[in-house]
Amino acid sequence: MKLLRSFCALAFLVAASGAAIAHAIVLSSTPSADAILKGAETAVEIRFNSRIDAGRSYLKLFKIDGDAVALPLADSSSEDTLKARATGLTPGHYRLHWQTLSPDGHISQGDIPFDVSR
Ligand SMILES: [Cu+2]
């Protein structure tokens, strides 16, 4: 038990000292959190504070009380941005779920809620 505890402390120290290659944090997003959109389509773009591994990242769009909408990643010209296009949107509440792998080997994930209005 003592060994396990000191291992965790070491892992924490290693993680803390790796702050220069920190895991991905969202700097900005389209749609922005709690945005209210109109129309059936929107560009999706999430920019992170660091380079991300797009091949090990994904976006999923869920409609609250509805079906998940597949959201294939589009080619992004910059290494810190995930891009996609959401189509077939109908009015309601949505949750954009993102997951990505950053250079420090950490998986980060989060949700961006938004609404589509009539
Ligand atoms: Cu990290």
mmCIF file of N, CA, C and O in Angstrom, residues 31-101:
data_model
loop_
_atom_site.group_PDB
_atom_site.id
_atom_site.type_symbol
_atom_site.label_atom_id
_atom_site.label_comp_id
_atom_site.label_asym_id
_atom_site.label_seq_id
_atom_site.Cartn_x
_atom_site.Cartn_y
_atom_site.Cartn_z
ATOM 1 N N PRO A 31 -19.796 25.554 -32.378
ATOM 2 C CA PRO A 31 -20.487 26.608 -31.643
ATOM 3 C C PRO A 31 -19.826 26.838 -30.279
ATOM 4 O O PRO A 31 -19.194 25.933 -29.762
ATOM 5 N N SER A 32 -19.983 28.031 -29.742
ATOM 6 C CA SER A 32 -19.495 28.271 -28.388
ATOM 7 C C SER A 32 -20.479 27.646 -27.402
ATOM 8 O O SER A 32 -21.623 27.341 -27.756
ATOM 9 N N ALA A 33 -20.014 27.425 -26.183
ATOM 10 C CA ALA A 33 -20.877 26.808 -25.175
ATOM 11 C C ALA A 33 -22.127 27.650 -24.980
ATOM 12 O O ALA A 33 -22.052 28.874 -24.862
ATOM 13 N N ASP A 34 -23.261 26.993 -24.962
ATOM 14 C CA ASP A 34 -24.572 27.612 -24.745
ATOM 15 C C ASP A 34 -25.011 28.528 -25.884
ATOM 16 O O ASP A 34 -25.875 29.379 -25.699
ATOM 17 N N ALA A 35 -24.390 28.358 -27.054
ATOM 18 C CA ALA A 35 -24.816 29.141 -28.208
ATOM 19 C C ALA A 35 -26.228 28.734 -28.629
ATOM 20 O O ALA A 35 -26.675 27.620 -28.363
ATOM 21 N N ILE A 36 -26.906 29.659 -29.266
ATOM 22 C CA ILE A 36 -28.218 29.359 -29.845
ATOM 23 C C ILE A 36 -28.107 29.584 -31.350
ATOM 24 O O ILE A 36 -27.889 30.705 -31.814
ATOM 25 N N LEU A 37 -28.210 28.501 -32.094
ATOM 26 C CA LEU A 37 -28.018 28.547 -33.541
ATOM 27 C C LEU A 37 -29.356 28.498 -34.260
ATOM 28 O O LEU A 37 -30.343 27.997 -33.730
ATOM 29 N N LYS A 38 -29.343 28.993 -35.497
ATOM 30 C CA LYS A 38 -30.491 28.814 -36.380
ATOM 31 C C LYS A 38 -30.031 28.063 -37.605
ATOM 32 O O LYS A 38 -28.879 28.202 -38.022
ATOM 33 N N GLY A 39 -30.918 27.282 -38.171
ATOM 34 C CA GLY A 39 -30.582 26.582 -39.398
ATOM 35 C C GLY A 39 -30.203 25.136 -39.151
ATOM 36 O O GLY A 39 -29.950 24.719 -38.023
ATOM 37 N N ALA A 40 -30.152 24.377 -40.243
ATOM 38 C CA ALA A 40 -29.971 22.926 -40.149
ATOM 39 C C ALA A 40 -28.511 22.501 -40.202
ATOM 40 O O ALA A 40 -28.206 21.326 -40.047
ATOM 41 N N GLU A 41 -27.621 23.440 -40.418
ATOM 42 C CA GLU A 41 -26.205 23.091 -40.549
ATOM 43 C C GLU A 41 -25.341 24.056 -39.759
ATOM 44 O O GLU A 41 -25.695 25.224 -39.601
ATOM 45 N N THR A 42 -24.222 23.546 -39.297
ATOM 46 C CA THR A 42 -23.245 24.440 -38.686
ATOM 47 C C THR A 42 -21.835 23.870 -38.835
ATOM 48 O O THR A 42 -21.662 22.650 -38.843
ATOM 49 N N ALA A 43 -20.893 24.752 -38.988
ATOM 50 C CA ALA A 43 -19.501 24.344 -38.916
ATOM 51 C C ALA A 43 -19.168 24.066 -37.462
ATOM 52 O O ALA A 43 -19.672 24.730 -36.559
ATOM 53 N N VAL A 44 -18.352 23.048 -37.243
ATOM 54 C CA VAL A 44 -17.891 22.721 -35.890
ATOM 55 C C VAL A 44 -16.380 22.855 -35.893
ATOM 56 O O VAL A 44 -15.695 22.316 -36.769
ATOM 57 N N GLU A 45 -15.877 23.617 -34.932
ATOM 58 C CA GLU A 45 -14.436 23.824 -34.866
ATOM 59 C C GLU A 45 -14.035 23.997 -33.410
ATOM 60 O O GLU A 45 -14.561 24.861 -32.719
ATOM 61 N N ILE A 46 -13.142 23.146 -32.944
ATOM 62 C CA ILE A 46 -12.662 23.259 -31.564
ATOM 63 C C ILE A 46 -11.153 23.445 -31.597
ATOM 64 O O ILE A 46 -10.422 22.618 -32.147
ATOM 65 N N ARG A 47 -10.712 24.551 -31.027
ATOM 66 C CA ARG A 47 -9.283 24.843 -31.002
ATOM 67 C C ARG A 47 -8.733 24.595 -29.602
ATOM 68 O O ARG A 47 -9.306 25.043 -28.608
ATOM 69 N N PHE A 48 -7.621 23.860 -29.542
ATOM 70 C CA PHE A 48 -7.011 23.494 -28.271
ATOM 71 C C PHE A 48 -5.735 24.289 -28.024
ATOM 72 O O PHE A 48 -5.197 24.931 -28.922
ATOM 73 N N ASN A 49 -5.242 24.200 -26.780
ATOM 74 C CA ASN A 49 -4.036 24.944 -26.406
ATOM 75 C C ASN A 49 -2.768 24.227 -26.862
ATOM 76 O O ASN A 49 -1.673 24.712 -26.641
ATOM 77 N N SER A 50 -2.911 23.051 -27.453
ATOM 78 C CA SER A 50 -1.729 22.315 -27.871
ATOM 79 C C SER A 50 -2.059 21.491 -29.113
ATOM 80 O O SER A 50 -3.224 21.346 -29.485
ATOM 81 N N ARG A 51 -1.015 20.988 -29.718
ATOM 82 C CA ARG A 51 -1.174 20.072 -30.827
ATOM 83 C C ARG A 51 -1.971 18.864 -30.339
ATOM 84 O O ARG A 51 -1.832 18.436 -29.207
ATOM 85 N N ILE A 52 -2.814 18.316 -31.211
ATOM 86 C CA ILE A 52 -3.579 17.126 -30.837
ATOM 87 C C ILE A 52 -3.411 16.077 -31.922
ATOM 88 O O ILE A 52 -3.043 16.390 -33.049
ATOM 89 N N ASP A 53 -3.666 14.851 -31.536
ATOM 90 C CA ASP A 53 -3.566 13.737 -32.471
ATOM 91 C C ASP A 53 -4.947 13.502 -33.074
ATOM 92 O O ASP A 53 -5.792 12.837 -32.474
ATOM 93 N N ALA A 54 -5.179 14.075 -34.254
ATOM 94 C CA ALA A 54 -6.516 14.002 -34.858
ATOM 95 C C ALA A 54 -6.919 12.563 -35.156
ATOM 96 O O ALA A 54 -8.098 12.219 -35.125
ATOM 97 N N GLY A 55 -5.933 11.714 -35.413
ATOM 98 C CA GLY A 55 -6.228 10.316 -35.699
ATOM 99 C C GLY A 55 -6.764 9.566 -34.493
ATOM 100 O O GLY A 55 -7.364 8.504 -34.637
ATOM 101 N N ARG A 56 -6.510 10.104 -33.307
ATOM 102 C CA ARG A 56 -7.011 9.472 -32.087
ATOM 103 C C ARG A 56 -8.007 10.391 -31.385
ATOM 104 O O ARG A 56 -8.116 10.383 -30.160
ATOM 105 N N SER A 57 -8.705 11.167 -32.170
ATOM 106 C CA SER A 57 -9.687 12.090 -31.618
ATOM 107 C C SER A 57 -11.028 11.855 -32.297
ATOM 108 O O SER A 57 -11.077 11.319 -33.396
ATOM 109 N N TYR A 58 -12.077 12.241 -31.617
ATOM 110 C CA TYR A 58 -13.374 12.151 -32.282
ATOM 111 C C TYR A 58 -14.347 13.181 -31.734
ATOM 112 O O TYR A 58 -14.149 13.746 -30.659
ATOM 113 N N LEU A 59 -15.361 13.422 -32.527
ATOM 114 C CA LEU A 59 -16.453 14.297 -32.134
ATOM 115 C C LEU A 59 -17.748 13.517 -32.259
ATOM 116 O O LEU A 59 -17.949 12.797 -33.238
ATOM 117 N N LYS A 60 -18.602 13.653 -31.266
ATOM 118 C CA LYS A 60 -19.931 13.048 -31.350
ATOM 119 C C LYS A 60 -20.939 14.107 -30.965
ATOM 120 O O LYS A 60 -20.741 14.843 -30.000
ATOM 121 N N LEU A 61 -22.005 14.142 -31.724
ATOM 122 C CA LEU A 61 -23.050 15.112 -31.435
ATOM 123 C C LEU A 61 -24.289 14.363 -30.976
ATOM 124 O O LEU A 61 -24.776 13.475 -31.684
ATOM 125 N N PHE A 62 -24.748 14.713 -29.797
ATOM 126 C CA PHE A 62 -25.948 14.079 -29.272
ATOM 127 C C PHE A 62 -27.068 15.100 -29.235
ATOM 128 O O PHE A 62 -26.869 16.234 -28.803
ATOM 129 N N LYS A 63 -28.216 14.672 -29.680
ATOM 130 C CA LYS A 63 -29.391 15.509 -29.465
ATOM 131 C C LYS A 63 -30.049 15.032 -28.179
ATOM 132 O O LYS A 63 -30.280 13.833 -28.000
ATOM 133 N N ILE A 64 -30.294 15.964 -27.263
ATOM 134 C CA ILE A 64 -30.907 15.580 -25.995
ATOM 135 C C ILE A 64 -32.313 15.063 -26.296
ATOM 136 O O ILE A 64 -33.082 15.718 -27.002
ATOM 137 N N ASP A 65 -32.631 13.895 -25.773
ATOM 138 C CA ASP A 65 -33.893 13.209 -26.076
ATOM 139 C C ASP A 65 -34.008 12.879 -27.560
ATOM 140 O O ASP A 65 -35.095 12.861 -28.115
ATOM 141 N N GLY A 66 -32.873 12.655 -28.190
ATOM 142 C CA GLY A 66 -32.889 12.298 -29.608
ATOM 143 C C GLY A 66 -31.724 11.398 -29.929
ATOM 144 O O GLY A 66 -31.071 10.861 -29.038
ATOM 145 N N ASP A 67 -31.472 11.234 -31.194
ATOM 146 C CA ASP A 67 -30.407 10.333 -31.626
ATOM 147 C C ASP A 67 -29.066 11.034 -31.658
ATOM 148 O O ASP A 67 -28.991 12.252 -31.814
ATOM 149 N N ALA A 68 -27.991 10.240 -31.519
ATOM 150 C CA ALA A 68 -26.656 10.772 -31.751
ATOM 151 C C ALA A 68 -26.490 11.031 -33.236
ATOM 152 O O ALA A 68 -26.992 10.285 -34.070
ATOM 153 N N VAL A 69 -25.823 12.105 -33.564
ATOM 154 C CA VAL A 69 -25.570 12.436 -34.953
ATOM 155 C C VAL A 69 -24.102 12.156 -35.228
ATOM 156 O O VAL A 69 -23.228 12.637 -34.509
ATOM 157 N N ALA A 70 -23.821 11.339 -36.218
ATOM 158 C CA ALA A 70 -22.433 11.050 -36.565
ATOM 159 C C ALA A 70 -21.747 12.320 -37.041
ATOM 160 O O ALA A 70 -22.351 13.131 -37.741
ATOM 161 N N LEU A 71 -20.519 12.485 -36.626
ATOM 162 C CA LEU A 71 -19.818 13.714 -36.970
ATOM 163 C C LEU A 71 -18.397 13.388 -37.418
ATOM 164 O O LEU A 71 -17.457 13.477 -36.642
ATOM 165 N N PRO A 72 -18.239 12.968 -38.681
ATOM 166 C CA PRO A 72 -16.900 12.636 -39.161
ATOM 167 C C PRO A 72 -15.999 13.860 -39.154
ATOM 168 O O PRO A 72 -16.450 14.965 -39.486
ATOM 169 N N LEU A 73 -14.762 13.675 -38.747
ATOM 170 C CA LEU A 73 -13.821 14.785 -38.704
ATOM 171 C C LEU A 73 -13.434 15.191 -40.117
ATOM 172 O O LEU A 73 -13.190 14.351 -40.974
ATOM 173 N N ALA A 74 -13.387 16.486 -40.333
ATOM 174 C CA ALA A 74 -12.902 17.012 -41.599
ATOM 175 C C ALA A 74 -11.401 17.250 -41.474
ATOM 176 O O ALA A 74 -10.877 17.339 -40.367
ATOM 177 N N ASP A 75 -10.720 17.334 -42.587
ATOM 178 C CA ASP A 75 -9.300 17.657 -42.553
ATOM 179 C C ASP A 75 -9.116 19.045 -41.968
ATOM 180 O O ASP A 75 -9.817 19.973 -42.328
ATOM 181 N N SER A 76 -8.185 19.142 -41.048
ATOM 182 C CA SER A 76 -7.904 20.431 -40.437
ATOM 183 C C SER A 76 -6.515 20.878 -40.873
ATOM 184 O O SER A 76 -5.582 20.087 -40.878
ATOM 185 N N SER A 77 -6.408 22.140 -41.223
ATOM 186 C CA SER A 77 -5.121 22.640 -41.680
ATOM 187 C C SER A 77 -4.178 22.921 -40.512
ATOM 188 O O SER A 77 -2.978 22.993 -40.682
ATOM 189 N N SER A 78 -4.735 23.078 -39.315
ATOM 190 C CA SER A 78 -3.858 23.337 -38.174
ATOM 191 C C SER A 78 -3.900 22.167 -37.195
ATOM 192 O O SER A 78 -4.928 21.515 -37.031
ATOM 193 N N GLU A 79 -2.785 21.924 -36.549
ATOM 194 C CA GLU A 79 -2.616 20.730 -35.717
ATOM 195 C C GLU A 79 -3.251 20.847 -34.349
ATOM 196 O O GLU A 79 -3.205 19.907 -33.570
ATOM 197 N N ASP A 80 -3.821 22.006 -34.062
ATOM 198 C CA ASP A 80 -4.435 22.177 -32.749
ATOM 199 C C ASP A 80 -5.959 22.294 -32.837
ATOM 200 O O ASP A 80 -6.602 22.700 -31.882
ATOM 201 N N THR A 81 -6.517 21.938 -33.996
ATOM 202 C CA THR A 81 -7.948 22.171 -34.212
ATOM 203 C C THR A 81 -8.650 20.925 -34.747
ATOM 204 O O THR A 81 -8.135 20.263 -35.639
ATOM 205 N N LEU A 82 -9.798 20.627 -34.178
ATOM 206 C CA LEU A 82 -10.682 19.598 -34.723
ATOM 207 C C LEU A 82 -11.803 20.289 -35.485
ATOM 208 O O LEU A 82 -12.402 21.243 -34.987
ATOM 209 N N LYS A 83 -12.070 19.784 -36.682
ATOM 210 C CA LYS A 83 -13.109 20.392 -37.503
ATOM 211 C C LYS A 83 -14.094 19.344 -37.990
ATOM 212 O O LYS A 83 -13.726 18.201 -38.254
ATOM 213 N N ALA A 84 -15.334 19.774 -38.138
ATOM 214 C CA ALA A 84 -16.368 18.895 -38.688
ATOM 215 C C ALA A 84 -17.513 19.780 -39.162
ATOM 216 O O ALA A 84 -17.472 21.009 -39.009
ATOM 217 N N ARG A 85 -18.497 19.147 -39.749
ATOM 218 C CA ARG A 85 -19.684 19.881 -40.150
ATOM 219 C C ARG A 85 -20.907 19.099 -39.686
ATOM 220 O O ARG A 85 -21.018 17.908 -39.959
ATOM 221 N N ALA A 86 -21.777 19.771 -38.958
ATOM 222 C CA ALA A 86 -22.996 19.125 -38.488
ATOM 223 C C ALA A 86 -24.128 19.488 -39.435
ATOM 224 O O ALA A 86 -24.326 20.665 -39.749
ATOM 225 N N THR A 87 -24.832 18.484 -39.905
ATOM 226 C CA THR A 87 -25.935 18.715 -40.838
ATOM 227 C C THR A 87 -27.205 18.063 -40.300
ATOM 228 O O THR A 87 -27.163 17.255 -39.376
ATOM 229 N N GLY A 88 -28.313 18.408 -40.902
ATOM 230 C CA GLY A 88 -29.584 17.798 -40.526
ATOM 231 C C GLY A 88 -30.038 18.160 -39.124
ATOM 232 O O GLY A 88 -30.733 17.387 -38.471
ATOM 233 N N LEU A 89 -29.651 19.338 -38.668
ATOM 234 C CA LEU A 89 -30.024 19.760 -37.312
ATOM 235 C C LEU A 89 -31.486 20.190 -37.284
ATOM 236 O O LEU A 89 -31.946 20.923 -38.155
ATOM 237 N N THR A 90 -32.187 19.720 -36.284
ATOM 238 C CA THR A 90 -33.555 20.167 -36.064
ATOM 239 C C THR A 90 -33.587 20.899 -34.726
ATOM 240 O O THR A 90 -32.693 20.718 -33.899
ATOM 241 N N PRO A 91 -34.589 21.759 -34.504
ATOM 242 C CA PRO A 91 -34.612 22.525 -33.254
ATOM 243 C C PRO A 91 -34.545 21.627 -32.020
ATOM 244 O O PRO A 91 -35.168 20.563 -31.987
ATOM 245 N N GLY A 92 -33.778 22.061 -31.019
ATOM 246 C CA GLY A 92 -33.670 21.297 -29.784
ATOM 247 C C GLY A 92 -32.346 21.546 -29.089
ATOM 248 O O GLY A 92 -31.555 22.395 -29.494
ATOM 249 N N HIS A 93 -32.121 20.767 -28.040
ATOM 250 C CA HIS A 93 -30.898 20.875 -27.251
ATOM 251 C C HIS A 93 -29.875 19.857 -27.745
ATOM 252 O O HIS A 93 -30.219 18.698 -27.965
ATOM 253 N N TYR A 94 -28.638 20.282 -27.855
ATOM 254 C CA TYR A 94 -27.572 19.394 -28.317
ATOM 255 C C TYR A 94 -26.400 19.418 -27.352
ATOM 256 O O TYR A 94 -26.203 20.381 -26.597
ATOM 257 N N ARG A 95 -25.614 18.340 -27.419
ATOM 258 C CA ARG A 95 -24.386 18.245 -26.631
ATOM 259 C C ARG A 95 -23.306 17.726 -27.569
ATOM 260 O O ARG A 95 -23.419 16.627 -28.110
ATOM 261 N N LEU A 96 -22.319 18.544 -27.798
ATOM 262 C CA LEU A 96 -21.187 18.155 -28.637
ATOM 263 C C LEU A 96 -20.107 17.564 -27.738
ATOM 264 O O LEU A 96 -19.566 18.245 -26.867
ATOM 265 N N HIS A 97 -19.834 16.276 -27.918
ATOM 266 C CA HIS A 97 -18.842 15.594 -27.091
ATOM 267 C C HIS A 97 -17.541 15.450 -27.870
ATOM 268 O O HIS A 97 -17.557 14.985 -29.005
ATOM 269 N N TRP A 98 -16.448 15.867 -27.272
ATOM 270 C CA TRP A 98 -15.154 15.726 -27.940
ATOM 271 C C TRP A 98 -14.219 14.896 -27.078
ATOM 272 O O TRP A 98 -14.288 14.905 -25.846
ATOM 273 N N GLN A 99 -13.371 14.157 -27.752
ATOM 274 C CA GLN A 99 -12.302 13.435 -27.047
ATOM 275 C C GLN A 99 -11.051 13.522 -27.895
ATOM 276 O O GLN A 99 -11.115 13.383 -29.123
ATOM 277 N N THR A 100 -9.934 13.753 -27.261
ATOM 278 C CA THR A 100 -8.706 13.907 -28.025
ATOM 279 C C THR A 100 -7.502 13.397 -27.244
ATOM 280 O O THR A 100 -7.550 13.255 -26.022
ATOM 281 N N LEU A 101 -6.462 13.090 -27.979
ATOM 282 C CA LEU A 101 -5.206 12.654 -27.371
ATOM 283 C C LEU A 101 -4.167 13.733 -27.617
ATOM 284 O O LEU A 101 -3.951 14.161 -28.750
#
